[in-house]
XYZ file of C-alpha atoms in Angstrom:
541
model
C -1.122 -11.636 28.703
C 1.548 -9.476 27.398
C 1.424 -5.588 27.998
C 0.757 -5.002 24.155
C -2.193 -7.513 24.388
C -3.658 -5.505 27.282
C -3.425 -2.156 25.592
C -5.229 -3.385 22.629
C -7.674 -4.993 24.496
C -8.398 -1.488 26.361
C -8.341 -0.007 23.257
C -10.998 -1.838 21.457
C -13.270 -1.990 24.570
C -13.401 1.788 24.653
C -14.089 1.947 20.901
C -17.008 -0.393 21.625
C -18.187 1.650 24.942
C -18.541 4.693 22.121
C -20.291 2.675 19.916
C -22.957 1.161 22.448
C -23.414 4.854 23.658
C -23.842 5.765 19.879
C -26.537 3.090 19.634
C -28.415 3.896 22.752
C -28.861 7.397 21.754
C -29.958 6.061 18.195
C -32.241 3.671 19.808
C -34.336 6.829 21.371
C -35.654 7.689 18.043
C -37.477 10.691 17.786
C -37.339 10.996 21.558
C -39.327 10.250 24.852
C -41.899 12.746 24.107
C -42.560 11.484 20.367
C -42.205 8.141 22.061
C -45.137 8.853 24.645
C -47.520 10.616 22.022
C -47.257 6.677 19.961
C -48.157 4.986 23.248
C -50.921 7.338 24.241
C -52.329 5.996 21.141
C -51.934 2.705 22.245
C -49.379 1.950 19.917
C -46.159 -0.295 20.065
C -42.722 1.301 19.228
C -41.127 0.346 16.112
C -38.175 -2.260 17.861
C -41.216 -3.217 20.238
C -43.165 -4.265 17.482
C -40.228 -6.407 16.287
C -39.370 -7.922 19.733
C -42.934 -9.017 19.948
C -42.983 -10.232 16.714
C -39.845 -12.312 16.406
C -39.180 -15.696 18.454
C -38.220 -15.244 22.185
C -34.832 -15.706 22.528
C -33.713 -15.653 18.941
C -31.300 -13.984 17.466
C -32.061 -10.704 15.327
C -29.392 -8.995 13.287
C -30.251 -5.511 13.048
C -28.890 -3.816 9.815
C -28.367 0.194 9.436
C -28.766 1.106 12.786
C -26.358 3.772 12.159
C -27.837 5.117 8.780
C -28.227 8.907 8.321
C -26.299 9.142 11.720
C -25.065 13.094 11.547
C -26.945 13.714 8.587
C -29.946 15.864 7.926
C -29.035 17.971 10.711
C -30.591 21.195 9.346
C -33.669 19.170 9.415
C -33.693 18.038 13.245
C -31.719 14.719 11.835
C -33.183 11.366 10.952
C -31.885 8.633 13.933
C -31.563 5.267 11.642
C -33.223 6.790 8.716
C -36.177 6.801 10.641
C -37.094 3.037 10.023
C -35.566 -0.456 11.616
C -34.522 -3.431 9.522
C -32.869 -6.484 10.235
C -32.914 -10.623 9.725
C -34.811 -12.268 12.222
C -36.784 -15.298 13.184
C -40.533 -15.763 12.926
C -41.994 -19.101 13.907
C -38.511 -20.580 13.123
C -38.595 -18.975 9.691
C -36.088 -16.516 8.951
C -36.907 -13.170 7.405
C -36.298 -9.857 6.892
C -38.300 -7.196 8.873
C -38.849 -3.437 7.893
C -40.383 -1.341 10.802
C -40.922 2.587 10.203
C -40.271 4.822 13.200
C -43.445 6.973 13.540
C -41.073 8.652 16.510
C -38.832 10.244 13.827
C -40.721 12.506 11.799
C -44.024 10.724 11.864
C -41.714 8.109 9.877
C -41.177 10.163 7.194
C -39.184 9.275 4.424
C -35.772 10.966 3.743
C -33.303 10.083 1.271
C -31.796 7.597 3.091
C -34.998 6.147 4.268
C -35.461 4.879 0.936
C -31.915 3.605 0.781
C -32.342 1.648 3.496
C -35.425 0.165 2.768
C -33.818 -0.842 -0.638
C -31.287 -2.722 0.985
C -33.569 -4.564 3.021
C -35.595 -5.815 0.218
C -32.172 -6.199 -1.778
C -31.254 -8.787 0.805
C -34.997 -10.566 0.709
C -34.625 -10.947 -3.160
C -30.980 -12.147 -3.309
C -31.499 -14.660 -0.232
C -35.055 -15.473 -0.918
C -35.864 -14.603 2.273
C -39.899 -13.570 3.028
C -40.058 -10.197 3.920
C -42.298 -8.244 6.684
C -43.558 -4.390 6.656
C -44.552 -2.827 9.533
C -45.751 0.268 8.286
C -46.367 3.401 10.049
C -45.116 6.656 8.045
C -46.536 9.912 6.652
C -44.913 9.239 3.087
C -41.976 11.357 1.595
C -40.080 14.227 3.624
C -41.564 16.832 1.183
C -38.771 19.600 2.119
C -36.626 16.503 0.454
C -38.693 15.480 -2.198
C -36.581 16.312 -5.096
C -33.939 13.576 -3.492
C -36.191 10.929 -2.630
C -39.026 10.818 -5.023
C -38.068 10.533 -9.246
C -34.738 8.792 -9.561
C -34.025 4.969 -10.264
C -33.012 4.209 -6.550
C -35.587 6.356 -4.862
C -38.963 5.995 -3.311
C -40.629 4.696 -6.533
C -37.622 1.839 -6.434
C -39.561 0.248 -3.840
C -42.535 -0.610 -5.400
C -41.038 -2.233 -8.470
C -39.428 -4.204 -5.990
C -42.745 -5.122 -4.684
C -43.318 -6.472 -7.852
C -40.251 -8.171 -8.624
C -39.999 -9.702 -5.275
C -43.673 -11.272 -6.021
C -42.686 -12.520 -9.064
C -39.971 -14.405 -7.470
C -42.402 -16.105 -5.455
C -40.944 -14.355 -2.266
C -43.755 -13.896 0.487
C -44.254 -10.461 1.361
C -46.363 -9.419 4.556
C -47.411 -6.209 5.528
C -49.253 -4.649 8.736
C -50.540 -1.261 8.485
C -50.119 0.073 11.847
C -50.311 3.787 11.498
C -50.365 6.285 8.681
C -49.867 4.873 5.227
C -50.317 7.919 2.610
C -49.972 8.739 -1.053
C -47.402 6.471 -2.976
C -46.563 4.730 0.310
C -49.858 2.980 -0.013
C -48.985 1.106 -2.526
C -46.138 -1.067 -0.424
C -48.420 -2.869 1.503
C -51.171 -3.426 -1.203
C -48.627 -4.719 -3.724
C -47.492 -7.473 -0.650
C -49.531 -10.777 -0.757
C -51.237 -10.268 2.740
C -52.184 -6.920 4.007
C -53.615 -6.223 7.478
C -54.512 -3.294 9.707
C -54.872 -1.578 13.058
C -58.300 -0.324 13.964
C -58.326 3.357 14.824
C -54.661 3.672 14.613
C -54.056 2.394 11.073
C -54.971 4.087 7.607
C -54.213 4.058 4.275
C -55.213 6.787 1.264
C -53.649 8.035 -1.871
C -54.726 11.660 -0.080
C -55.380 12.651 3.063
C -58.509 14.264 4.172
C -56.895 17.843 3.733
C -55.891 17.061 0.090
C -58.958 15.678 -0.483
C -60.800 18.785 0.090
C -58.305 21.066 -1.380
C -58.146 18.826 -4.710
C -62.162 18.075 -5.184
C -63.617 20.116 -2.304
C -64.827 16.716 -0.654
C -65.226 17.355 3.420
C -64.320 13.687 4.878
C -62.313 12.470 7.909
C -59.476 9.790 8.006
C -60.995 7.206 9.400
C -64.146 7.135 7.057
C -61.907 7.887 4.063
C -59.181 5.366 4.960
C -59.564 3.577 7.968
C -59.772 0.025 9.137
C -63.372 -0.383 8.790
C -63.413 1.009 5.221
C -60.812 -0.998 3.978
C -61.836 -4.478 5.258
C -65.879 -4.229 4.896
C -66.190 -1.602 1.651
C -63.242 -1.155 -0.741
C -61.569 -5.147 -0.076
C -57.973 -3.173 0.171
C -57.035 -4.482 3.092
C -57.623 -8.609 4.041
C -58.439 -8.212 8.063
C -58.737 -6.077 10.630
C -57.247 -5.983 14.286
C -57.742 -4.032 17.740
C -54.356 -3.289 18.558
C -50.559 -4.082 17.729
C -50.195 -7.396 19.456
C -53.281 -9.048 17.763
C -52.129 -8.061 14.331
C -48.365 -9.043 14.833
C -49.813 -12.388 16.406
C -51.643 -12.931 12.959
C -48.538 -12.262 10.934
C -47.137 -15.201 13.150
C -49.831 -17.904 12.650
C -48.922 -16.717 8.430
C -45.600 -17.855 9.116
C -46.074 -21.094 11.262
C -48.093 -22.305 8.272
C -45.659 -21.583 5.380
C -43.896 -24.638 3.623
C -40.324 -25.260 3.548
C -38.023 -23.361 1.334
C -35.646 -24.517 -1.277
C -32.167 -24.646 0.027
C -29.050 -23.856 -1.555
C -27.136 -26.808 0.034
C -24.382 -25.273 1.610
C -22.456 -27.758 3.888
C -22.981 -27.847 7.320
C -21.925 -29.551 10.255
C -22.829 -29.638 14.263
C -21.278 -26.092 15.416
C -18.146 -25.923 18.002
C -16.889 -23.335 19.689
C -13.490 -21.858 18.809
C -10.711 -23.696 20.855
C -9.044 -20.174 21.676
C -10.943 -18.180 23.674
C -13.256 -15.562 21.464
C -13.017 -13.163 24.268
C -9.468 -12.551 23.263
C -10.212 -11.282 19.688
C -10.251 -7.636 21.609
C -6.609 -7.645 22.361
C -5.038 -8.670 18.723
C -5.874 -5.569 16.649
C -3.504 -2.771 17.294
C -4.798 0.736 17.580
C -2.477 2.344 15.776
C -2.097 0.350 12.528
C 0.764 -1.640 13.776
C 1.243 -5.107 12.590
C -0.771 -8.217 13.644
C -1.201 -11.693 12.863
C -4.551 -12.267 11.034
C -4.159 -16.084 11.594
C -4.859 -15.035 15.335
C -8.459 -13.357 14.556
C -9.014 -15.897 12.317
C -8.221 -18.946 15.192
C -11.121 -16.723 17.233
C -14.088 -16.896 15.009
C -13.732 -20.286 13.455
C -15.342 -23.703 14.781
C -12.567 -25.402 17.021
C -9.939 -22.713 15.657
C -9.589 -24.765 12.753
C -8.345 -23.092 9.663
C -6.847 -25.239 6.432
C -4.487 -23.066 4.964
C -4.028 -23.165 0.881
C -0.677 -22.457 -0.581
C 0.458 -21.239 2.776
C 3.896 -20.748 1.737
C 2.961 -18.625 -1.294
C 1.773 -15.404 -1.721
C 1.772 -14.859 2.114
C 0.321 -11.538 2.486
C -3.348 -12.734 1.675
C -4.265 -15.786 3.496
C -6.645 -18.042 1.764
C -8.005 -21.330 3.296
C -11.016 -23.447 4.248
C -12.644 -23.386 7.776
C -16.239 -23.865 9.389
C -18.318 -21.231 10.823
C -20.878 -22.288 13.308
C -20.705 -25.435 11.545
C -21.041 -23.614 8.028
C -18.219 -24.969 5.724
C -16.522 -21.360 4.216
C -13.572 -20.121 2.211
C -11.827 -17.545 4.081
C -9.707 -14.800 2.009
C -8.093 -12.473 4.738
C -5.311 -9.748 4.362
C -2.249 -10.888 6.342
C -1.128 -7.625 8.617
C 2.387 -9.087 9.886
C 5.219 -8.568 7.783
C 6.254 -11.658 5.676
C 8.680 -12.951 3.706
C 8.303 -14.048 -0.141
C 9.701 -16.955 -1.680
C 12.783 -14.839 -2.721
C 13.427 -14.419 0.755
C 12.248 -10.723 0.192
C 10.106 -8.571 2.976
C 6.389 -7.795 2.303
C 4.564 -5.080 3.975
C 1.365 -6.376 5.891
C -1.591 -5.707 4.482
C -0.661 -5.047 0.978
C -1.591 -7.258 -1.948
C 1.491 -8.537 -4.236
C 0.944 -10.247 -7.020
C 1.557 -13.612 -5.713
C -0.837 -12.930 -3.371
C -3.468 -11.899 -5.943
C -2.686 -14.857 -7.809
C -3.633 -17.090 -5.185
C -6.496 -15.398 -4.058
C -7.984 -15.727 -7.418
C -7.474 -19.484 -7.736
C -9.116 -19.980 -4.438
C -12.024 -18.151 -4.719
C -12.415 -20.231 -8.241
C -12.238 -23.484 -6.352
C -14.806 -22.293 -3.617
C -16.909 -21.404 -6.443
C -16.608 -24.882 -7.974
C -17.119 -26.800 -4.321
C -20.188 -24.280 -3.663
C -18.569 -22.793 -0.702
C -19.397 -19.483 0.506
C -16.694 -16.894 0.806
C -15.807 -14.890 3.972
C -13.408 -11.810 3.158
C -11.526 -10.250 6.218
C -10.471 -6.600 5.152
C -7.443 -5.239 6.696
C -6.265 -3.854 3.054
C -3.767 -1.115 2.158
C -4.231 -1.861 -1.673
C -1.885 -3.102 -4.241
C 1.793 -2.845 -4.213
C 3.032 -0.061 -5.964
C 6.687 0.740 -7.504
C 8.593 -0.188 -10.656
C 9.374 -3.620 -9.557
C 5.401 -4.400 -9.086
C 4.417 -2.630 -12.370
C 7.248 -4.998 -14.070
C 5.979 -8.016 -12.244
C 2.747 -7.596 -13.938
C 0.610 -6.556 -10.672
C -2.256 -4.822 -12.534
C -2.615 -8.202 -14.547
C -2.825 -10.266 -11.326
C -5.012 -7.973 -9.570
C -7.396 -7.850 -12.432
C -7.764 -11.846 -12.121
C -8.687 -11.307 -8.207
C -11.103 -8.716 -8.797
C -12.406 -10.570 -11.963
C -12.855 -13.549 -9.879
C -14.677 -11.664 -6.894
C -17.042 -10.034 -9.428
C -18.065 -13.186 -11.464
C -18.352 -15.290 -8.030
C -21.756 -17.158 -7.703
C -21.442 -18.375 -4.127
C -22.764 -15.724 -1.121
C -19.862 -14.137 -0.064
C -19.616 -11.757 3.300
C -17.527 -9.007 3.848
C -15.979 -7.830 7.691
C -13.765 -4.421 7.433
C -11.559 -5.072 10.258
C -9.132 -2.069 9.725
C -8.000 -0.286 6.721
C -9.847 -0.743 3.356
C -8.540 1.618 1.111
C -8.383 2.033 -2.978
C -8.624 -1.057 -5.315
C -7.728 -3.276 -2.426
C -11.357 -2.440 -0.998
C -12.521 -3.820 -4.609
C -10.360 -6.899 -4.667
C -11.419 -7.753 -1.116
C -15.204 -7.956 -1.795
C -16.080 -3.890 -0.907
C -19.899 -3.004 -1.322
C -19.417 -2.561 -5.086
C -18.944 -6.455 -5.222
C -22.082 -7.626 -3.680
C -21.583 -9.098 -0.729
C -24.639 -10.611 0.975
C -23.846 -8.654 4.104
C -20.644 -6.225 4.852
C -19.926 -5.033 8.289
C -17.414 -3.297 10.081
C -15.573 -3.333 13.327
C -15.136 -0.227 14.992
C -11.625 -0.354 13.938
C -12.444 0.341 10.316
C -10.998 2.920 7.933
C -12.707 2.844 4.639
C -11.353 5.599 1.848
C -9.582 5.920 -1.039
C -5.945 6.309 0.849
C -5.025 6.586 4.353
C -5.405 9.890 5.913
C -1.730 11.174 5.915
C -1.014 10.374 2.660
C -4.076 11.692 1.240
C -4.015 15.194 3.433
C -0.164 15.369 2.296
C -1.655 15.101 -1.752
C -4.178 17.650 -0.963
C -2.042 19.901 0.418
C 0.219 19.558 -2.313
C -2.233 20.201 -4.784
C -3.256 23.632 -2.747
C 0.028 24.699 -2.581
C 0.824 24.263 -6.459
C -1.885 26.103 -7.095
C -1.044 29.107 -4.940
C 2.309 29.045 -6.164
C 0.957 29.212 -9.826
C -0.649 32.376 -8.870
C 2.994 33.861 -7.690
C 1.557 33.392 -3.639
C 3.631 31.366 -1.369
C 2.244 30.075 1.942
C 4.268 30.795 5.057
C 5.317 27.276 6.849
C 3.035 28.352 9.840
C 0.000 28.815 7.417
C 1.095 25.076 5.415
C 0.947 23.376 8.554
C -2.041 24.910 9.659
C -3.530 23.870 6.128
C -2.190 20.496 6.478
C -4.108 19.980 9.995
C -7.314 21.337 8.644
C -7.063 18.688 5.696
C -6.268 16.039 7.736
C -8.927 16.305 10.050
C -11.735 16.796 7.310
C -10.263 13.316 5.817
C -9.646 11.439 8.710
C -13.574 12.303 9.625
C -14.320 10.372 6.428
C -12.494 7.538 7.237
C -14.663 6.833 10.278
C -16.924 3.381 10.326
C -19.494 5.820 11.301
C -19.360 7.581 8.162
C -19.432 4.545 6.105
C -22.217 3.306 8.179
C -24.403 6.303 7.895
C -24.324 5.943 4.366
C -24.991 2.412 4.021
C -21.366 1.827 2.497
C -21.563 -0.923 5.190
C -24.475 -2.786 6.887
C -23.296 -2.736 10.406
C -20.532 -1.815 12.772
C -20.473 -4.756 14.682
C -18.815 -5.761 18.144
C -16.114 -8.315 16.814
C -17.334 -11.081 19.315
C -20.477 -11.053 16.961
C -18.731 -11.809 13.831
C -19.214 -15.515 13.972
C -22.998 -14.872 14.733
C -23.427 -12.126 11.661
C -21.256 -14.951 9.098
C -23.844 -18.071 10.504
C -27.068 -15.871 10.287
C -25.905 -14.582 6.782
C -24.831 -17.985 5.354
C -28.400 -19.525 6.786
C -30.284 -16.827 4.739
C -28.140 -17.379 1.681
C -28.906 -21.060 1.903
C -32.347 -20.370 0.900
C -31.598 -19.315 -2.589
C -30.275 -22.167 -4.784
C -27.411 -20.978 -6.743
C -28.502 -20.751 -10.633
C -25.396 -19.247 -12.398
C -22.282 -20.923 -13.002
C -19.014 -19.271 -12.635
C -17.026 -17.831 -15.353
C -13.708 -17.179 -14.632
C -13.163 -15.050 -17.477
C -9.857 -13.469 -18.062
C -8.522 -15.751 -14.806
C -7.347 -18.430 -16.990
C -5.348 -16.130 -19.338
């Protein structure tokens, strides 16, 4: 290994150490004191419930762990948005799991809590995966009710999705393991199966205090909506259980008896490890945005390090080709980050999409749709090429073809943001707006309209021009300080953690987990037969 490789590896491992440190803090939820209160009631914590419920030794892909990080600080914060979500296995059956974290504001719903729950339901719907709700929530966080309650993508959308999921024949199982109040009471009862833990689980539209205030009736919460009430009197819940573990065991028994799902029929053979050392992936990506060979990344995530490149001599700033990842056949579209020469012998910048590259990618995406091959996008893109030569060459037209192909693609898409993800390049390479089944980032990701340096200089020019229009001059020292302030603020928004906190990406992952994420994603997608035909639209013009 050379010095540059070792330097890259050290930088990546430092980024991973910081990521894991942040995760450790997030996993503490509302802190030891609040966790202790839950334990005193005989309850398992959210992640303990998931660990007990899922198959021993099986994979669990947590999604949205960084949701709401560094948000709602004026309210004391909301680690992981107060809910744990992900894809796991119960009795060998892949499913989506949603577990409220009662250590965080008693499991109350913040705006990002609603968004994270909706994302989990979206994954269930897209992939026809059964979904399990482990309910333990005090309901809407009232100080922010105006940002949680009334809009289309707010709290109420969750119950609408309950109904849609049911209509699609997707199994929903709910366990009431703590509080379940007000509108939130509809979530478990709109599920196919609803069970409740005795003495700790309760469900009602209004608690005892509100009942007294509203109608003057004095009643305790257990009588109002406890397990005995709803299992023996109202019939709202199906069965009651003495503790968390017995309730979770009952969910497992439900999954053990489920029939086999329909399949999309994506091709899979026996998985093979990459021929090139997977751990070497840490030493490939430079920390300072220097060029590198994306093929070396691909060789470390594909089975036997094989990659059948499509049009390898044409449009070389985007790599396209077929491969296998843990046995699954995939079509890979990746930005080539090293400087290459085009067919005319002209140098092309790495990470930039040129007209020929966009044309090639659009045609390759069409082929994958025709052959029913899932698509994997590896993003490290600074955008489309600009300038008179590119404009005269029809970069907008060719870029539109690529964007159209991505938008109309009917095979499942998976996006990994390795480095840059700027401007229209994010769109063409299947950013969040283009419905990837899962979108994840490496710790080296930077996501924004443009790079920090360019954006800061542009914003500075706007401010300086505005001052001059008022007849004011900014001294050079003050201008330098202003540039630094703008740059620092913009760079903080480039961070993968800023993106993950807002669920622009589903997860920030260790590069060595890329194969696992893609494989589990395709396995999930294979539960949902493709019902639409690919319509290439303007691509053929």
